[in-house]
Structures are given as C-alpha cells and as structure tokens.
Coordinates of C-alpha atoms and ligand atoms in Angstrom, one line a residue:
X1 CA 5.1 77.8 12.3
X2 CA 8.6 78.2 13.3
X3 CA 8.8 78.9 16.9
X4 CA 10.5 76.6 19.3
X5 CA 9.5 74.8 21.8
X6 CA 9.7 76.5 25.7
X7 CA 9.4 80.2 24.5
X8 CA 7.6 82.2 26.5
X9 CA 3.7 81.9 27.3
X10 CA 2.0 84.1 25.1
X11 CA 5.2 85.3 23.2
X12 CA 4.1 85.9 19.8
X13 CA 7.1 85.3 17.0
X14 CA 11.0 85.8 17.2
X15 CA 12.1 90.1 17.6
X16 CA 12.7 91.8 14.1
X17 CA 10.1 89.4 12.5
X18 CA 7.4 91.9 10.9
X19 CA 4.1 91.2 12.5
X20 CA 1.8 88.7 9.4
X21 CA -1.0 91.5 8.1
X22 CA -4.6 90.8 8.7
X23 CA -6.4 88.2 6.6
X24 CA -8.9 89.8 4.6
X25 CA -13.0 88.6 5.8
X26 CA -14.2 86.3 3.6
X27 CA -17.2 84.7 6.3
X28 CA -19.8 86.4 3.6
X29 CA -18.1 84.5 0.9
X30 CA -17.4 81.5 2.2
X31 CA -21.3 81.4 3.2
X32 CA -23.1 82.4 -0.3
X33 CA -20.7 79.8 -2.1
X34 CA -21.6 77.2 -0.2
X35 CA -25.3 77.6 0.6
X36 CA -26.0 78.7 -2.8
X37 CA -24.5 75.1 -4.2
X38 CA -27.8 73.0 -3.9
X39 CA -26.3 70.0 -2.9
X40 CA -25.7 70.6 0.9
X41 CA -29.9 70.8 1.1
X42 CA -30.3 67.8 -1.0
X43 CA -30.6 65.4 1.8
X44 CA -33.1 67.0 3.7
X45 CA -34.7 68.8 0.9
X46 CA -38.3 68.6 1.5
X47 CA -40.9 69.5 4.8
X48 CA -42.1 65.5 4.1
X49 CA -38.6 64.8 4.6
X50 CA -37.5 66.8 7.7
X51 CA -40.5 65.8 9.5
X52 CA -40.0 61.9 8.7
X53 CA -36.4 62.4 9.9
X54 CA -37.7 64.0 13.3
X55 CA -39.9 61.2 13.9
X56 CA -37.1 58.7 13.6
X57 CA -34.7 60.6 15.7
X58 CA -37.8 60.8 18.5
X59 CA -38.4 57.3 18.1
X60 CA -35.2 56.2 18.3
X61 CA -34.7 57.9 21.6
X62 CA -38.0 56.2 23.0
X63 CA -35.8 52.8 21.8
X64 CA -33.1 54.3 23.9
X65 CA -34.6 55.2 26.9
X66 CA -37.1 51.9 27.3
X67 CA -33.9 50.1 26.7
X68 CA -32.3 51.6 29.2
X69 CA -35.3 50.9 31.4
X70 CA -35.0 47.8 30.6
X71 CA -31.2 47.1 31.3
X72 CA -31.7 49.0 34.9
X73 CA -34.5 46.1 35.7
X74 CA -31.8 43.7 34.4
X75 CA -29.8 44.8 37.0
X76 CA -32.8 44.6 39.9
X77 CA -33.3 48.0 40.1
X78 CA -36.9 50.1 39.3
X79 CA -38.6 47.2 39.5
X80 CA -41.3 48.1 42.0
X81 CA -43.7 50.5 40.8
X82 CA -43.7 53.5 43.4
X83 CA -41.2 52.4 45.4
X84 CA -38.6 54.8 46.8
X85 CA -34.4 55.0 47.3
X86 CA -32.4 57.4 47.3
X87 CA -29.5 57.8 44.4
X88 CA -26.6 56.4 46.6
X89 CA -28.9 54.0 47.7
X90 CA -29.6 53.4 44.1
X91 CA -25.7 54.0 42.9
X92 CA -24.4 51.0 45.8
X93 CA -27.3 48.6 44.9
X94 CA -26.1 48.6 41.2
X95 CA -22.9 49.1 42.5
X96 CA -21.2 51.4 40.0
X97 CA -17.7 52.4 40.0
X98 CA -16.7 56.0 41.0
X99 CA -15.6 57.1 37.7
X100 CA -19.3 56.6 36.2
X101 CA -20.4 58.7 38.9
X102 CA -21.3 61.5 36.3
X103 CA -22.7 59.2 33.7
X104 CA -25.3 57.7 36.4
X105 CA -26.7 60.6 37.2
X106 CA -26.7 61.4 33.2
X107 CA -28.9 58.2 32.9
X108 CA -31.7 59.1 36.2
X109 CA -32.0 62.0 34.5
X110 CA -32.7 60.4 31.1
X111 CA -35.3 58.1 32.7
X112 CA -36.2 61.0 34.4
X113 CA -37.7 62.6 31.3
X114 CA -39.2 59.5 30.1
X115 CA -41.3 59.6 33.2
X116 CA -40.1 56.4 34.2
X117 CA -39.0 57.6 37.7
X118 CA -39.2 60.8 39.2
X119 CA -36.1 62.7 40.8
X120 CA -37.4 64.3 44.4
X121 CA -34.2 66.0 45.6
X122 CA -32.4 63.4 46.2
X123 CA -35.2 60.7 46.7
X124 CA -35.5 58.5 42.9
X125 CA -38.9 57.3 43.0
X126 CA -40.3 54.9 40.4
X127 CA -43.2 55.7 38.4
X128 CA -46.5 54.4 39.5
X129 CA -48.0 51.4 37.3
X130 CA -50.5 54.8 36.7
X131 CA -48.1 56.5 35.8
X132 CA -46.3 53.7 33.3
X133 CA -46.3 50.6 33.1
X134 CA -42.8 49.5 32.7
X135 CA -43.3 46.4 31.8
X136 CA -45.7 46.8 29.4
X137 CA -42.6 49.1 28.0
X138 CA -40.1 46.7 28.4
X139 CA -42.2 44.4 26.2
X140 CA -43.4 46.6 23.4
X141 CA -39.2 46.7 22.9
X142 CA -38.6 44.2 20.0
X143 CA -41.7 45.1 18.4
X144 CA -40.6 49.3 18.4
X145 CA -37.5 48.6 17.3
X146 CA -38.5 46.2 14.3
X147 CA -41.3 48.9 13.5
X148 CA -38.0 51.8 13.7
X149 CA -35.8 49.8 11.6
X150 CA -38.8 49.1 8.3
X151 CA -38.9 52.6 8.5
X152 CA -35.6 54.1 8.4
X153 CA -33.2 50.5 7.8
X154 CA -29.9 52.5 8.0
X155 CA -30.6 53.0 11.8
X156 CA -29.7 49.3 12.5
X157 CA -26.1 50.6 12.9
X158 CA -27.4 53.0 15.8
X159 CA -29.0 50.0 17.7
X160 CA -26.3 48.0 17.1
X161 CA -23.9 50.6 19.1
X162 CA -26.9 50.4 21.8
X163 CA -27.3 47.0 22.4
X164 CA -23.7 46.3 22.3
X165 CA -23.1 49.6 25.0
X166 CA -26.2 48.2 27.0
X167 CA -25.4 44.3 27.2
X168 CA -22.2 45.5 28.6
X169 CA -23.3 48.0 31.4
X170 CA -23.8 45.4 34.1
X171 CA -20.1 44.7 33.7
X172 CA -18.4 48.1 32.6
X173 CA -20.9 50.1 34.8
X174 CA -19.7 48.7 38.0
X175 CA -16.0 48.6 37.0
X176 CA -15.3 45.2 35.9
X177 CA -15.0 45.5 32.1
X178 CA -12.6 48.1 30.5
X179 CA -15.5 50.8 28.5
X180 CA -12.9 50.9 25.7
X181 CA -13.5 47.1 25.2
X182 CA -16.8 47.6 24.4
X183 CA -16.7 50.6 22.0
X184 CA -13.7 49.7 20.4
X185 CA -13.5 45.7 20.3
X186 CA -10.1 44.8 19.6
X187 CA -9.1 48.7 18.9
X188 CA -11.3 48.4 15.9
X189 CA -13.7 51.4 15.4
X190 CA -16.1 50.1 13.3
X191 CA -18.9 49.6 15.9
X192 CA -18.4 53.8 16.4
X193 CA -18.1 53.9 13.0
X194 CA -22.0 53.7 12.8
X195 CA -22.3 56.8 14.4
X196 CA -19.9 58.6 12.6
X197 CA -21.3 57.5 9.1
X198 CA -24.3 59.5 9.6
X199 CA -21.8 62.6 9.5
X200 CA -20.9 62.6 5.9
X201 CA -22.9 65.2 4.9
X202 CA -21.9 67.6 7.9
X203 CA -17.8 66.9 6.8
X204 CA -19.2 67.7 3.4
X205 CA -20.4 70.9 4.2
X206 CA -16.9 71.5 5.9
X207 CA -14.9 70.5 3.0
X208 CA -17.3 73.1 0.8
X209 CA -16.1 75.9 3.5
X210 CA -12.5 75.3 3.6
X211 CA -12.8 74.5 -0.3
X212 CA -14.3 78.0 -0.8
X213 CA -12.3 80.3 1.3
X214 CA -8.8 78.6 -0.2
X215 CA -10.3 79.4 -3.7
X216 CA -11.6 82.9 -2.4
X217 CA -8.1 83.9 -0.7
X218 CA -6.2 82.6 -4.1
X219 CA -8.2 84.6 -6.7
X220 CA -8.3 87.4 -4.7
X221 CA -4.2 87.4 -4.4
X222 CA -1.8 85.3 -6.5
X223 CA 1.2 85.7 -4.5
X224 CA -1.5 84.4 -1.4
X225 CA -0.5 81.3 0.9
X226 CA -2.3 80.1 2.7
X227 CA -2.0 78.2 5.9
X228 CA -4.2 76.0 7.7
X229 CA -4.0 74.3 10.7
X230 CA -6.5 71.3 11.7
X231 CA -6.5 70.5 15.5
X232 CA -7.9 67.2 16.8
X233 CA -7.4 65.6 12.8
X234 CA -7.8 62.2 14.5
X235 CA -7.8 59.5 11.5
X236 CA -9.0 62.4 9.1
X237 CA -12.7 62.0 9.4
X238 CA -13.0 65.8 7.8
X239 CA -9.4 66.4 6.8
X240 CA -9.6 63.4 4.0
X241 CA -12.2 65.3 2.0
X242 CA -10.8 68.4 2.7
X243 CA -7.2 67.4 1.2
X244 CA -8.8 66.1 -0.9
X245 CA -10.7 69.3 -2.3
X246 CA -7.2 71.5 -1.4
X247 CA -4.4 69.0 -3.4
X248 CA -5.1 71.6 -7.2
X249 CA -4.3 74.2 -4.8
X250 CA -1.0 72.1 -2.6
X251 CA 1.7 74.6 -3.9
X252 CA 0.2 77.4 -2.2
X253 CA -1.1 75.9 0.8
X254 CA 0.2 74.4 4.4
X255 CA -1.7 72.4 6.8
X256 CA -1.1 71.4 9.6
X257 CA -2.3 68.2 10.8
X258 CA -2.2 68.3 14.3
X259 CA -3.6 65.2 17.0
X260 CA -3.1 65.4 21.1
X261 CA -2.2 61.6 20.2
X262 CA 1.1 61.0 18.6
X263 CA -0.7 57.6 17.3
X264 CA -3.2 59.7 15.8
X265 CA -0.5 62.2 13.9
X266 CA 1.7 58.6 12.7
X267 CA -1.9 57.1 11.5
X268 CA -2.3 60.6 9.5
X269 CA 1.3 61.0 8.2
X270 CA 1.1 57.2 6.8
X271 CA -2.7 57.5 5.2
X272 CA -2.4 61.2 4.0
X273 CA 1.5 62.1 3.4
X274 CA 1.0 61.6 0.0
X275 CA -0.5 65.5 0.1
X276 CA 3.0 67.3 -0.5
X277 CA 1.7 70.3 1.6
X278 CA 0.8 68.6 5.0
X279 CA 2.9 68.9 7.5
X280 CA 2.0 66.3 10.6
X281 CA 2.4 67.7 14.2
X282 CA 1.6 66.5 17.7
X283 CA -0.9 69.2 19.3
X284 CA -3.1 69.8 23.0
X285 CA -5.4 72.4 22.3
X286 CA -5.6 72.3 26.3
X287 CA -2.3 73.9 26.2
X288 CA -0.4 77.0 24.8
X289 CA 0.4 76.1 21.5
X290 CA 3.4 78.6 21.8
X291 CA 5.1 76.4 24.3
X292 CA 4.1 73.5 22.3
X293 CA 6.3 75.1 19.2
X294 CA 3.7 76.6 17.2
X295 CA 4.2 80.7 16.2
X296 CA 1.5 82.5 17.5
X297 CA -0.6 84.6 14.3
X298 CA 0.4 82.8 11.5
X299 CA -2.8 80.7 10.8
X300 CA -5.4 82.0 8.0
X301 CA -7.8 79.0 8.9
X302 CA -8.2 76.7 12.1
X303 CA -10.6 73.9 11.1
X304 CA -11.5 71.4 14.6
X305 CA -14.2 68.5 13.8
X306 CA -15.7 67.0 17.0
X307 CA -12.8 67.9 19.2
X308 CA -13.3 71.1 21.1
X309 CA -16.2 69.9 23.3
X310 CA -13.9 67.4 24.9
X311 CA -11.8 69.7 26.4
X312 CA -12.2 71.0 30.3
X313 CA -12.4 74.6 29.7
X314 CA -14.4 76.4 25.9
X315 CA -13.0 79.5 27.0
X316 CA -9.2 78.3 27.0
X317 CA -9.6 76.0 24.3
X318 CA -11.0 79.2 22.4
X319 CA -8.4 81.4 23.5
X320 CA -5.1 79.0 22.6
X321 CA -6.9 78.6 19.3
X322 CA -7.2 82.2 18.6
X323 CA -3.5 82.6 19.4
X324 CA -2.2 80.7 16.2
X325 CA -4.4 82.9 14.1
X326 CA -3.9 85.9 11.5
X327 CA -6.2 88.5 12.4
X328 CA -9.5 87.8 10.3
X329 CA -8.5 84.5 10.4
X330 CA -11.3 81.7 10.1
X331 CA -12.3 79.5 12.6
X332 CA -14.3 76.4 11.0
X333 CA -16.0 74.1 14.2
X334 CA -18.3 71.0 13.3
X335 CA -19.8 70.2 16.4
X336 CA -22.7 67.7 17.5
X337 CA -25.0 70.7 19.0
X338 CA -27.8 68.4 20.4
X339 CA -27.7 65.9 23.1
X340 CA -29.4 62.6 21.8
X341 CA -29.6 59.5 24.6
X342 CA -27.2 57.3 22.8
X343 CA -24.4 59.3 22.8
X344 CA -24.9 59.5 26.5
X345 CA -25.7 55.4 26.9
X346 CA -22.4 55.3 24.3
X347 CA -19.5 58.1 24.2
X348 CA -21.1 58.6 28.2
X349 CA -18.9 55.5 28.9
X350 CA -15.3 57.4 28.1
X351 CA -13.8 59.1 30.4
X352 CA -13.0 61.9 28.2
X353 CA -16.8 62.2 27.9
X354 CA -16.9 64.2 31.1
X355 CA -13.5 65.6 31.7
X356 CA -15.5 69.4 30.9
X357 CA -15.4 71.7 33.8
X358 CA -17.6 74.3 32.8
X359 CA -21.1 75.1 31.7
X360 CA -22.4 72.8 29.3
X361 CA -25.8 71.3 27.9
X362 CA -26.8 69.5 30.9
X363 CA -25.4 65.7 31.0
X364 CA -22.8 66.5 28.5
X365 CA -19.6 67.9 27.5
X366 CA -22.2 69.7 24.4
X367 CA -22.5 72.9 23.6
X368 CA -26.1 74.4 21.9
X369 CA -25.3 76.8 18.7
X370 CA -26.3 79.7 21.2
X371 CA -23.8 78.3 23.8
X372 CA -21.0 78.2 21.1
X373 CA -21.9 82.1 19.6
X374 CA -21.3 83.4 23.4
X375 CA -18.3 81.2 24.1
X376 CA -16.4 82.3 20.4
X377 CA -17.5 86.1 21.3
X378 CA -16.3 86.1 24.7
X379 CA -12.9 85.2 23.2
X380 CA -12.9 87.6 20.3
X381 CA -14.2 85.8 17.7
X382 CA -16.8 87.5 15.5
X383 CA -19.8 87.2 12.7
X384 CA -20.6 83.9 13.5
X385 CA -22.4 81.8 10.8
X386 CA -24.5 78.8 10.9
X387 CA -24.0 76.4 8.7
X388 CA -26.7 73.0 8.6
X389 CA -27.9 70.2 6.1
X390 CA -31.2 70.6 8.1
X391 CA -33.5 74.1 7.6
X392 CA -33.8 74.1 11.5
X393 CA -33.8 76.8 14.2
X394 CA -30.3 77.2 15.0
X395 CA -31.2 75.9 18.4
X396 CA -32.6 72.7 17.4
X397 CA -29.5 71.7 15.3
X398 CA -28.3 68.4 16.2
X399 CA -24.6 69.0 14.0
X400 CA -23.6 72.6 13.1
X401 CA -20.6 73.7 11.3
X402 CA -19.7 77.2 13.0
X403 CA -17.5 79.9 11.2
X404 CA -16.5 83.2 12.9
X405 CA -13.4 85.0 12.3
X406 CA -10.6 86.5 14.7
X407 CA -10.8 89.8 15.6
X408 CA -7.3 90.3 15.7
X409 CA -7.1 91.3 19.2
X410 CA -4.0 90.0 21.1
X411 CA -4.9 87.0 23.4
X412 CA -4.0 87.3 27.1
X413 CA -2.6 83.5 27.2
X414 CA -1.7 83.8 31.0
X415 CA -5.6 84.1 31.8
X416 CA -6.1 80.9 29.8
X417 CA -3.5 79.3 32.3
X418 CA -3.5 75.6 31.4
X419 CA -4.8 72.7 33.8
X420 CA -2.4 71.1 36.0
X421 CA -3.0 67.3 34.7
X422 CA -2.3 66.2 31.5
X423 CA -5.5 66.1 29.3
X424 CA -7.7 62.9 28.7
X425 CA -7.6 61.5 25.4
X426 CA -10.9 60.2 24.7
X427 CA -10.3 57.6 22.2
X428 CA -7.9 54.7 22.4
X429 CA -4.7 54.9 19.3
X430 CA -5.8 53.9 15.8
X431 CA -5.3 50.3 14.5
X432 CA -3.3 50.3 11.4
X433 CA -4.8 52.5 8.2
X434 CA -6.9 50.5 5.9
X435 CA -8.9 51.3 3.1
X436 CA -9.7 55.1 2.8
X437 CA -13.4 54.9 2.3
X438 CA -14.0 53.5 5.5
X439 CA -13.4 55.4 8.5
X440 CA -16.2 58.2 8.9
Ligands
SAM1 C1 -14.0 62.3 18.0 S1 -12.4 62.5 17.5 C2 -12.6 63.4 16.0 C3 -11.5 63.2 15.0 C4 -11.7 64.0 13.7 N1 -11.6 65.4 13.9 C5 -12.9 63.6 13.0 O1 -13.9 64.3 12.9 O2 -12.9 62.5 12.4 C6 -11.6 63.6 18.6 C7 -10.2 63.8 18.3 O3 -9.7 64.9 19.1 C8 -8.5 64.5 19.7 N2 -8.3 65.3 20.9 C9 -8.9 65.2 22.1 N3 -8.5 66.1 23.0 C10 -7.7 66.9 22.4 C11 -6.9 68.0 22.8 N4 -6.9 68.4 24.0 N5 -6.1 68.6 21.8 C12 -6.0 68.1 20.6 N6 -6.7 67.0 20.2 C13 -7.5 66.4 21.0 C14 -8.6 63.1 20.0 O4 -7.3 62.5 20.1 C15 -9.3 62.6 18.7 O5 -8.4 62.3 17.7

C-alpha cells in the first residue's frame, strides 16, 4: 500500500505517482461462476428441505423467547397476569446496569412479539392468562426443546449458547458478572463457535467469489496482480478457505489481512504466514485508512465477513472502504441479514453489539439486504448482487454475501469525518492458534 502514516485525510498516493487504471467489472462473472457450480444449492436443495429448515429456525425462536420468559419470572418479574409497570419501573426491579440499557428494551420488545406482554407507551403490561398462559409456556419448555432437538440434532449447539447466555442474565444483566465471561469462558470461543459453525456454507460461497474473480482477472491479463485487502479478518473465519483457494495463484496476488485488534493480526500472522503473499496489518475501518498508512485506490477486491455491522456509522464505514479501492474494484460483504432472538439474548450482551448510531433493523446493529443495496449506493457502489445458499426473497435472507463494485468516483473522506472515541472491539483477543479445522 505504500503510504505513510499521518498524510493527509483523503490524500490519495504520493505526487508524480500515475493514478492505478480502473479494474475491469467482473460482478457478471464472478456471479454465473459461482451460481452455475451446483454445490452452493446443495444444502438447501429441495422445497421439502427449505420448508423443514424454516420450521426449525421458527421453532427455535419460540425456544428462545419462552425461555426468555421464563428467565424474566426467574428474576420475579411478569409474573402476574395483567398486571401493569412501567419500563423503568421494570428496568430498577430487575435492576439492570446502564450499559444493557439498549439490550432490555431489545428483550420487551422480543416478548413483546411473542405476546407475552404488551408495550403501551411506556406502560409494559403482562398478558392476560386469556391471553397466554405463561406458565403453561414455561412448562411446555423441556418438552419443545427435546421435540426441536429429535428433529434437527445439530441445534443442540444453539441451545447450548442459550442456556449458558440465560443462566447468566441474573448476574451479567444487572452488572455483576463480566458478559465476556460468559460467551467466551476462559477466552475460549468455542461456546460462540456453535454459532459460527452454521456459517460454513456462507464462507464457502465467499471463497467461490474471491476464487472466481482472482481466476477471472488472471486469464483475462497475465501481467495482472492482483490485490486484496480483508478488513475485520479476525481468526480467519473466511480468509482460511479463501487462502486457501488463492495459494496456486500466491505469486500474483497480495492480501492484506487486516484486524482493528493487533491480537487478532499476531493470531493471523502465526496461523496463516505460511501464505507467502499475505501481508498482516493492524486496521479500523472506523477510521481513514489513509491516516492509518494504507494508499488510497490501490485495492482490486475488499472482502469484510461479519464486521461492517459493528461499526457506528454504514455510511462511513462504506465510504473509508471505497477509498482503498481501484475503480471497478469489488466489494465482497457476508453479513447475517436477519435478526433471530438468540443473537440478541447472545451477541446483545457485548457492548460492541450496540455501539451503531444510525438506522438499523430494529434491536440490532443488522442491516436487511435492502438496507445494505441503499447504504453501498449512497456511497458509490454499484450492480449489487445477492448471493444465498437459500432460494429466498432477498429480504428474507438470514446470511447474504453482497458484491457491488466501485464506481470510481473520488470519496469526499472529510464528510466521513471519524468519531471522536476510539472504536469498541467487540470480541475479547484470541487464545493461542490451535488446530485449523476448528474455529468457524
Ligand atoms: C465477528 S468477528 C468476524 C471475524 C472474521 N471476519 C470471521 O468472519 O471469522 C468481527 C471482527 O471484526 C473486527 N472489528 C470490529 N470492529 C472493527 C473495526 N472498526 N475495524 C476493523 N475490524 C473491526 C473484530 O476485531 C473481529 O475480529
């Protein structure tokens, strides 16, 4: 990348450096190659299929929301049918800490939609024993979740995250037990490591992408190289399949592997230096990435895996990304495009959860596939496509991966001004690598 550190906001490469040509579009290619390979439906292939896969998802959020019921009434609250508080009534009885502020009013509004109580304005009203009886709910628990897991087995890592998250809310929820304790025990991530495991066929699909559009831009020129750039790498959820896929192709390539934790760019360097072509690099997407020392226009492909959501401010994030790239440059998103209630019962416990500042799905830092087409056109990027293991509506996608491509229009970096406080990092620093097949 070659800048320096402290240049200029917005500066774009040194004087008398010739300005990098466009890269040519390749979102048309990129697409046919990898839908047309019939393994990314193979999952999901049939209707019989999708429609069993619904019902679990729908079941498993009734298991989260009775459960949630049921830890409230743990905590002598919405025990009365019909009776009447107010939320800071409600918020003081259970007595939860000021920094779950936005994650209680997440959960009212989940039992909200279960009908369990009913928000008034500001009045929280339990339901009416008409209505629903709790109880009778609270009861049926064991039974629904036996019944969930004979059906689909591999969900038993899903209600292991719940019950450890909801055992722990009378203590973390009121400020007394640290929320990374919980999720991470020990800095360990394999409790979250059950969520994550259901995303292997989404980081598939992204390896397929990046995997076809290095192949594209190499056959199409042989004196091509090609650089990527991979912000929020973390422990390499996507980027280990993706070097993976890229290593035939290593002498014409750079990456950058790029964390906003410097534990996260040492865990990379030591589990995937072996790639000769990776370069690792210490990055805040919150921030300029010219001050930060990387060269503004030099990227061909910016590849971010469950990262953008958790910062304050899409539009900035957009724009600083935008900035490192060619024109016609590729942007490659996965994002979780769905709110389901255990990630707000689980990642609703981190404070990075709800560091976003703008408009989002509503009791999350989530963006809807439509959200994240306006946000990447607002910014200049263009020709967004959809990319899902599930033949859904767009809008009922619950992971996406989202290409679009820069149009090559210069970014106005001093509207993206960056925030004042440093950013939140959501996720506490790696433990020590381990085997390779493990982590997401
Ligand atoms: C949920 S993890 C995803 C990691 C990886 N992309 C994957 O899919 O396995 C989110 C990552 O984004 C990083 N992150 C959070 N905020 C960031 C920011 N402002 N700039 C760059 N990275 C950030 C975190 O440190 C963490 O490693």
């Amino acid at each position: 990348m070659g800048a320096r550190p402290g240049r200029r906001r917005g500066a774009a490469r040194p004087a008398g450096r010739p300005p990098v040509p466009a890269a040519p579009s390749l979102l048309a290619e990129v697409e046919e190659a990898v839908v047309t390979r019939p393994r990314v439906y193979e999952v999901e292939s049939s209707l019989t299929d999708l429609a069993a896969y619904q019902d679990t998802v729908a079941e498993l959020s009734h298991v989260c929301r009775v459960s949630l019921l049921s830890t409230f009434r743990s905590m002598g609250a919405l025990c009365e049918a019909g009776e009447r508080t107010t939320r800071d009534g409600l918020r003081d009885r259970l007595a939860v800490a000021p920094q779950h502020g936005r994650l209680f009013d997440a959960l009212l509004g989940l039992l909200a939609e279960a009908g369990y109580v009913r928000l008034d304005g500001d009045a929280v009203i339990t339901a009416e024993v008409t209505e629903h009886d709790l109880q009778a709910e609270v009861d049926q628990l064991a039974a629904r979740k036996r019944a969930l897991l004979e059906r689909a087995p591999d969900n038993d890592g899903l209600l292991a995250v719940l019950d450890a998250c909801l055992r722990a809310y009378p203590q973390v929820l009121t400020g007394r037990r640290d929320p990374l304790d919980v999720l991470f025990p020990g800095g360990s991530f394999d409790l979250m490591d059950q969520i994550y495991k259901n995303q292997q066929q989404t980081n598939a699909l992204m390896v397929q992408v990046v995997d076809a559009y290095v192949r594209e831009r190499l056959a199409r020129d042989p004196q091509a190289r090609v650089t990527l750039l991979e912000i929020g790498a973390g422990t390499g959820g996507t980027s280990r399949g993706v070097l993976a896929a890229l290593e035939p192709h290593g002498d014409r390539l750079r990456y950058l592997y790029t964390d906003l934790g410097s534990s996260f760019v040492q865990y990379g360097a030591k589990e995937y230096g072996g790639h000769s072509f990776v370069e690792f690099r210490q990055l805040d997407v919150e921030r300029s990435p010219q001050e930060q020392g990387f060269a503004a226009g030099e990227v061909d492909v910016v590849i971010a895996s469950n990262v953008l959501h958790a910062t304050r401010d899409i539009g900035r994030t957009l724009t600083h990304a935008k900035s490192l790239m060619r024109p016609g440059g590729l942007l490659a998103l996965f994002e979780i495009t769905r709110l389901h209630e255990l990630l707000t019962i689980a990642f609703g416990l981190l404070e990075g959860w709800w560091a976003f500042e703008d408009e989002r799905l509503p009791g999350s830092p989530l963006l809807s596939v439509p959200m994240w087409r306006r946000a990447t056109e607002r910014v200049g990027f263009r020709g967004m496509r959809v990319l899902s293991g599930m033949p859904l509506r767009e809008d009922r996608l619950s992971e996406s991966v989202l290409l679009a491509e820069s149009d090559g229009a210069p970014v106005d970096l001093t509207r993206a001004a960056a925030p004042a406080v440093p950013a939140v990092t959501p996720a506490p620093a790696p433990r020590p690598p381990r085997s390779r097949s493990r982590h997401r």
